[in-house]
Tab-separated table of C-alpha atoms in Angstrom:
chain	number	residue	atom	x	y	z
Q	1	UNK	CA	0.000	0.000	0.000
Q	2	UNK	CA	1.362	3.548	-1.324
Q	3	UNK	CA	-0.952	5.262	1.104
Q	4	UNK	CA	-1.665	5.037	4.859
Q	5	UNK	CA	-5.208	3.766	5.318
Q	6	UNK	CA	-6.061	6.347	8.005
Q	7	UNK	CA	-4.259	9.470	6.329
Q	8	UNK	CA	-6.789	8.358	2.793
Q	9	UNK	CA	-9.848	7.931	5.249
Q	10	UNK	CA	-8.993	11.596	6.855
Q	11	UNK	CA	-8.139	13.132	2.899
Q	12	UNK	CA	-11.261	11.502	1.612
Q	13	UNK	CA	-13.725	12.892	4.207
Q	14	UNK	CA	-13.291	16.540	2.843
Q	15	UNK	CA	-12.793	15.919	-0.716
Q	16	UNK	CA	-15.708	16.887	-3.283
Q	17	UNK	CA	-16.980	13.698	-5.315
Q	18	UNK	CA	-18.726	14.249	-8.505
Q	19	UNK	CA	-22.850	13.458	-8.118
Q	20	UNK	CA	-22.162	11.126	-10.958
Q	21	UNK	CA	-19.332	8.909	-10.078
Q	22	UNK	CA	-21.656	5.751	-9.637
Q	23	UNK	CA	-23.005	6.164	-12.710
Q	24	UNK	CA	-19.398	6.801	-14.130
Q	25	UNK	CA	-19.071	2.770	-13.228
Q	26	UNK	CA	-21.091	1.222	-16.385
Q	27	UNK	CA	-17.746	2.253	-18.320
Q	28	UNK	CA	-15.741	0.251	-15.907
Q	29	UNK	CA	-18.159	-2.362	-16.152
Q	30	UNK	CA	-17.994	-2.930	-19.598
Q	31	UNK	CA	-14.108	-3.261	-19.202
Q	32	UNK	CA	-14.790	-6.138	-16.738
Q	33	UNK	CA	-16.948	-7.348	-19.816
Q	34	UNK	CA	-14.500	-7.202	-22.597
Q	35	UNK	CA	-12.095	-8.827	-19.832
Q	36	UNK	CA	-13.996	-11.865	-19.738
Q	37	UNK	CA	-15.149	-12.301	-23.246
Q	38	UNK	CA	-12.271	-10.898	-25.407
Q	39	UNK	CA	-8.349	-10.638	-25.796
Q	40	UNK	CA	-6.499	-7.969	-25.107
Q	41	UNK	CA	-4.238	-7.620	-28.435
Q	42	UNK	CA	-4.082	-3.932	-29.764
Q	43	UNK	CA	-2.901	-0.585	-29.240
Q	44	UNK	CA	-6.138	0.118	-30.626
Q	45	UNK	CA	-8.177	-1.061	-27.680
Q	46	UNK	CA	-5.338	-0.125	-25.026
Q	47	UNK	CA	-5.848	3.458	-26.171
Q	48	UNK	CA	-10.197	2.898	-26.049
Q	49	UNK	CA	-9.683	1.936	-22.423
Q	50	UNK	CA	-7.097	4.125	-21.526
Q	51	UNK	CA	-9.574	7.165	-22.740
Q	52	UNK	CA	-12.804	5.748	-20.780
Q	53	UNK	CA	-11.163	4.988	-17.526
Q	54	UNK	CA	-8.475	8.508	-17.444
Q	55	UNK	CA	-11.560	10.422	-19.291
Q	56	UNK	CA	-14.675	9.367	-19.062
Q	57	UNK	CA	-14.021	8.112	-15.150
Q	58	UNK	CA	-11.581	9.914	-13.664
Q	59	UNK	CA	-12.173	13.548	-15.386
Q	60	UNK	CA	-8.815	13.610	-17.117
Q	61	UNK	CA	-8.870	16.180	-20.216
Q	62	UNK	CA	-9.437	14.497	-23.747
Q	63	UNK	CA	-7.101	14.921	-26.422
Q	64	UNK	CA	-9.825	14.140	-28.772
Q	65	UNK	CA	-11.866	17.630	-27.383
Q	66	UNK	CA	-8.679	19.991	-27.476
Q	67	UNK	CA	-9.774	23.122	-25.449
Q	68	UNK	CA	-7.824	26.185	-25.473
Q	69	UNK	CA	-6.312	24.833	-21.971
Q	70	UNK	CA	-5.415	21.664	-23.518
Q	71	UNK	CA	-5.656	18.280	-22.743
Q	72	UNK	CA	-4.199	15.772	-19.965
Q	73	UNK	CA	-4.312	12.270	-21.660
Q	74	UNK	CA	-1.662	12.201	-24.261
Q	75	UNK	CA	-1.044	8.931	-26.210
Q	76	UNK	CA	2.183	9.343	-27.863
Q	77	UNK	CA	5.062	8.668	-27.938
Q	78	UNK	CA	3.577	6.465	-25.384
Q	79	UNK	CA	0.169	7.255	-23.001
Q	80	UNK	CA	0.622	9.296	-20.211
Q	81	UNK	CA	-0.679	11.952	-17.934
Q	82	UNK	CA	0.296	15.313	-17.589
Q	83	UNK	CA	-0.465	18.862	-18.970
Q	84	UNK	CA	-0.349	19.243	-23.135
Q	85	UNK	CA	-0.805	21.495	-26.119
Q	86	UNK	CA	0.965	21.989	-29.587
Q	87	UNK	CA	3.373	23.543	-28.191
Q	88	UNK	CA	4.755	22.410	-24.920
Q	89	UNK	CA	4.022	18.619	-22.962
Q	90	UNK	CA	4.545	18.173	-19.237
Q	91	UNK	CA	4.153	14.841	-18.110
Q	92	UNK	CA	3.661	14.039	-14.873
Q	93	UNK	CA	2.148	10.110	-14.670
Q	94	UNK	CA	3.369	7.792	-17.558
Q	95	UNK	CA	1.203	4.550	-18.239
Q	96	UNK	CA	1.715	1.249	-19.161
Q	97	UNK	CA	-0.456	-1.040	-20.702
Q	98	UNK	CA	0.088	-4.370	-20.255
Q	99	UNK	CA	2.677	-6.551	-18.313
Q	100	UNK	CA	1.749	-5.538	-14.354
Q	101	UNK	CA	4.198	-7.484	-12.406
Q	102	UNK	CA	6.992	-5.255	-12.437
Q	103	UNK	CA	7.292	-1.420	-11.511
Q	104	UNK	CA	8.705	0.062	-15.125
Q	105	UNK	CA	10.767	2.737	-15.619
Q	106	UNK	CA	10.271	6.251	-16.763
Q	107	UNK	CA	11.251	7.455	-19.615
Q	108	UNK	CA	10.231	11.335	-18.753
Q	109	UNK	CA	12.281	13.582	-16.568
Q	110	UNK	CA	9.027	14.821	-15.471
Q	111	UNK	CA	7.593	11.783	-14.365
Q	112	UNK	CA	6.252	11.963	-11.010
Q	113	UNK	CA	3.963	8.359	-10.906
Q	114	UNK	CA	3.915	5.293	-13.054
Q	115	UNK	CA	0.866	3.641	-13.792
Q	116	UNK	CA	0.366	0.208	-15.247
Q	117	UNK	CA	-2.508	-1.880	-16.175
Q	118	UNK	CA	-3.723	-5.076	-17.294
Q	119	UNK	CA	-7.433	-4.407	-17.569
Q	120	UNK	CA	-8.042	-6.638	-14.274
Q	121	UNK	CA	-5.615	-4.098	-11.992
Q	122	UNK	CA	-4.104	-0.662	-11.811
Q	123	UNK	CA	-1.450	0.005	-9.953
Q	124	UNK	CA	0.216	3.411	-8.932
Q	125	UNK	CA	3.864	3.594	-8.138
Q	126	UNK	CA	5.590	6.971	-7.012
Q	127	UNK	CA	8.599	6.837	-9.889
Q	128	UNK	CA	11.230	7.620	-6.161
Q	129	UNK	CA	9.620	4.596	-3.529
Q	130	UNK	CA	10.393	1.045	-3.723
Q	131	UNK	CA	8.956	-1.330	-6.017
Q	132	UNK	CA	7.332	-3.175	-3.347
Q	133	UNK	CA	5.380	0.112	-2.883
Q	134	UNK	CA	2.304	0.432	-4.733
Q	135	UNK	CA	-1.742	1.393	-4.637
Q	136	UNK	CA	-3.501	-1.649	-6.400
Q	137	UNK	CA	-6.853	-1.442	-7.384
Q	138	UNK	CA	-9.117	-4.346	-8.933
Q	139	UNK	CA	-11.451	-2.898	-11.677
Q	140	UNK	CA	-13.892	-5.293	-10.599
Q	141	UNK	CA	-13.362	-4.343	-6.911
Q	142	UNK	CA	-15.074	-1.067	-8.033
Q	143	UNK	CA	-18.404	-1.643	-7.957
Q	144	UNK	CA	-18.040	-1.009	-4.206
Q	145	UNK	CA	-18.542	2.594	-3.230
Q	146	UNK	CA	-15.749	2.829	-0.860
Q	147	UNK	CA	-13.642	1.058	-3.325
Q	148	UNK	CA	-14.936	3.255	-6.289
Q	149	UNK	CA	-14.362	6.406	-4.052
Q	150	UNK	CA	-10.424	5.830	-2.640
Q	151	UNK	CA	-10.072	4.980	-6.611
Q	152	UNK	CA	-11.535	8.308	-7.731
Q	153	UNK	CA	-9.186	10.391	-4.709
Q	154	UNK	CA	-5.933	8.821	-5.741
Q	155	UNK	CA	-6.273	8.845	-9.294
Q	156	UNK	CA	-8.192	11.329	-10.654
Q	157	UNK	CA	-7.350	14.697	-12.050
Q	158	UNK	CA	-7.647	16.873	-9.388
Q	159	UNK	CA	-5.602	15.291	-6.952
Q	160	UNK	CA	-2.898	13.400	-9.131
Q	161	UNK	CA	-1.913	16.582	-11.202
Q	162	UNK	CA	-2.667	19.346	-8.701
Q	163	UNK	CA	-0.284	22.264	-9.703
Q	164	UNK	CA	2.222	20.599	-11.542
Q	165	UNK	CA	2.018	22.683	-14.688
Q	166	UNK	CA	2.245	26.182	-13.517
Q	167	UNK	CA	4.866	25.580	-10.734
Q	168	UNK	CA	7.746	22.494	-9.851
Q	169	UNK	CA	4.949	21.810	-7.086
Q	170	UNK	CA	4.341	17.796	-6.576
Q	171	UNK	CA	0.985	16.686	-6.792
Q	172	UNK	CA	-1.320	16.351	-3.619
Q	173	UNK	CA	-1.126	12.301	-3.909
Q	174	UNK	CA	2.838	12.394	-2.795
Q	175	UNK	CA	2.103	15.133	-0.027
C-alpha cells in the first residue's frame, strides 16, 4: 500500500466527489466485460480503455476535445498523464499497458507516478519509492462505493496533477 489507510480515510472525508461517479461505473463495467469475453491484443483497444477509464471516469482532459487549456491524456510517444498542447508537454504520470508485475521505468524527466494496467488491476507507483510500494486497485473491486471512491481520490485529475504545470509543485497524492 502507497498510502496510509487512516491518512486516505482523513483526505477523503473533505474531498468533493462528482454526483455522478456511480453512474461513471457502467464504463468500468464494460471493461470487466470485454475482460472476460475478449483478448487484449491492440494498441487500438489499449488506447479505447485508456480514454474511458483517465476520461470518461476519472475527469482527465481528452485529447480528442482539445480546449484552449489543452488536454491531460496524451497517447504518444507512449500514453501518459500530464499537462499538453501543440506547443509544450509536461508529463507528470506515464502509463503502461500491459505486463503488471513489475514497476517500469520512466522514460520522462518529469515523471512523477507510473501507472500500469492489465485491464483486471491498476497500480500506482511513485517513480522515487520502492517497487514493493504500490496502490492496487481491482477494476472489478469497483463496484463497491468505498472502493470506487479511494479509486476516484488517488487517481483522478484533481488530486494526481494538482499544480504541476504552472509551478515544480508535486501533486497532492505524494504530499
Amino acid at each position: 500500500q502507497l498510502f496510509p489507510l487512516k491518512t486516505l480515510a482523513n483526505r477523503m472525508s473533505s474531498f468533493g466527489f462528482p454526483a455522478n461517479l456511480e453512474s461513471r461505473t457502467a464504463k468500468i463495467q464494460k471493461w470487466l466485460d470485454f475482460i472476460t469475453s475478449s483478448d487484449r491484443s491492440n494498441d487500438a483497444t489499449d488506447a479505447e480503455f485508456l480514454h474511458e477509464i483517465f476520461v470518461d471516469v476519472l475527469g482527465y482532459r481528452s485529447p480528442f476535445y482539445p480546449d484552449n487549456k489543452g488536454w491531460e491524456l496524451e497517447f504518444r510517444p507512449t500514453p501518459c498523464l500530464g499537462f499538453f498542447t501543440e506547443e509544450t508537454s509536461h508529463v507528470v504520470a506515464e502509463i503502461f499497458p500491459g505486463e503488471i508485475d513489475l514497476k517500469p521505468e520512466s522514460i520522462h524527466d518529469t515523471t512523477e507516478w507510473l501507472i500500469v494496467t492489465n485491464y483486471h488491476e491498476i497500480r500506482l507507483y511513485h517513480k522515487l519509492s520502492s517497487s514493493l510500494f504500490y496502490q492496487q486497485f481491482y477494476l472489478d473491486r469497483l463496484a463497491d462505493s468505498e472502493n470506487l471512491k479511494q479509486f476516484y481520490f488517488i487517481l483522478c485529475r484533481r488530486t494526481l496533477l494538482t499544480g504541476a504545470a504552472k509551478t515544480q509543485e508535486a501533486s497532492r497524492t505524494s504530499q
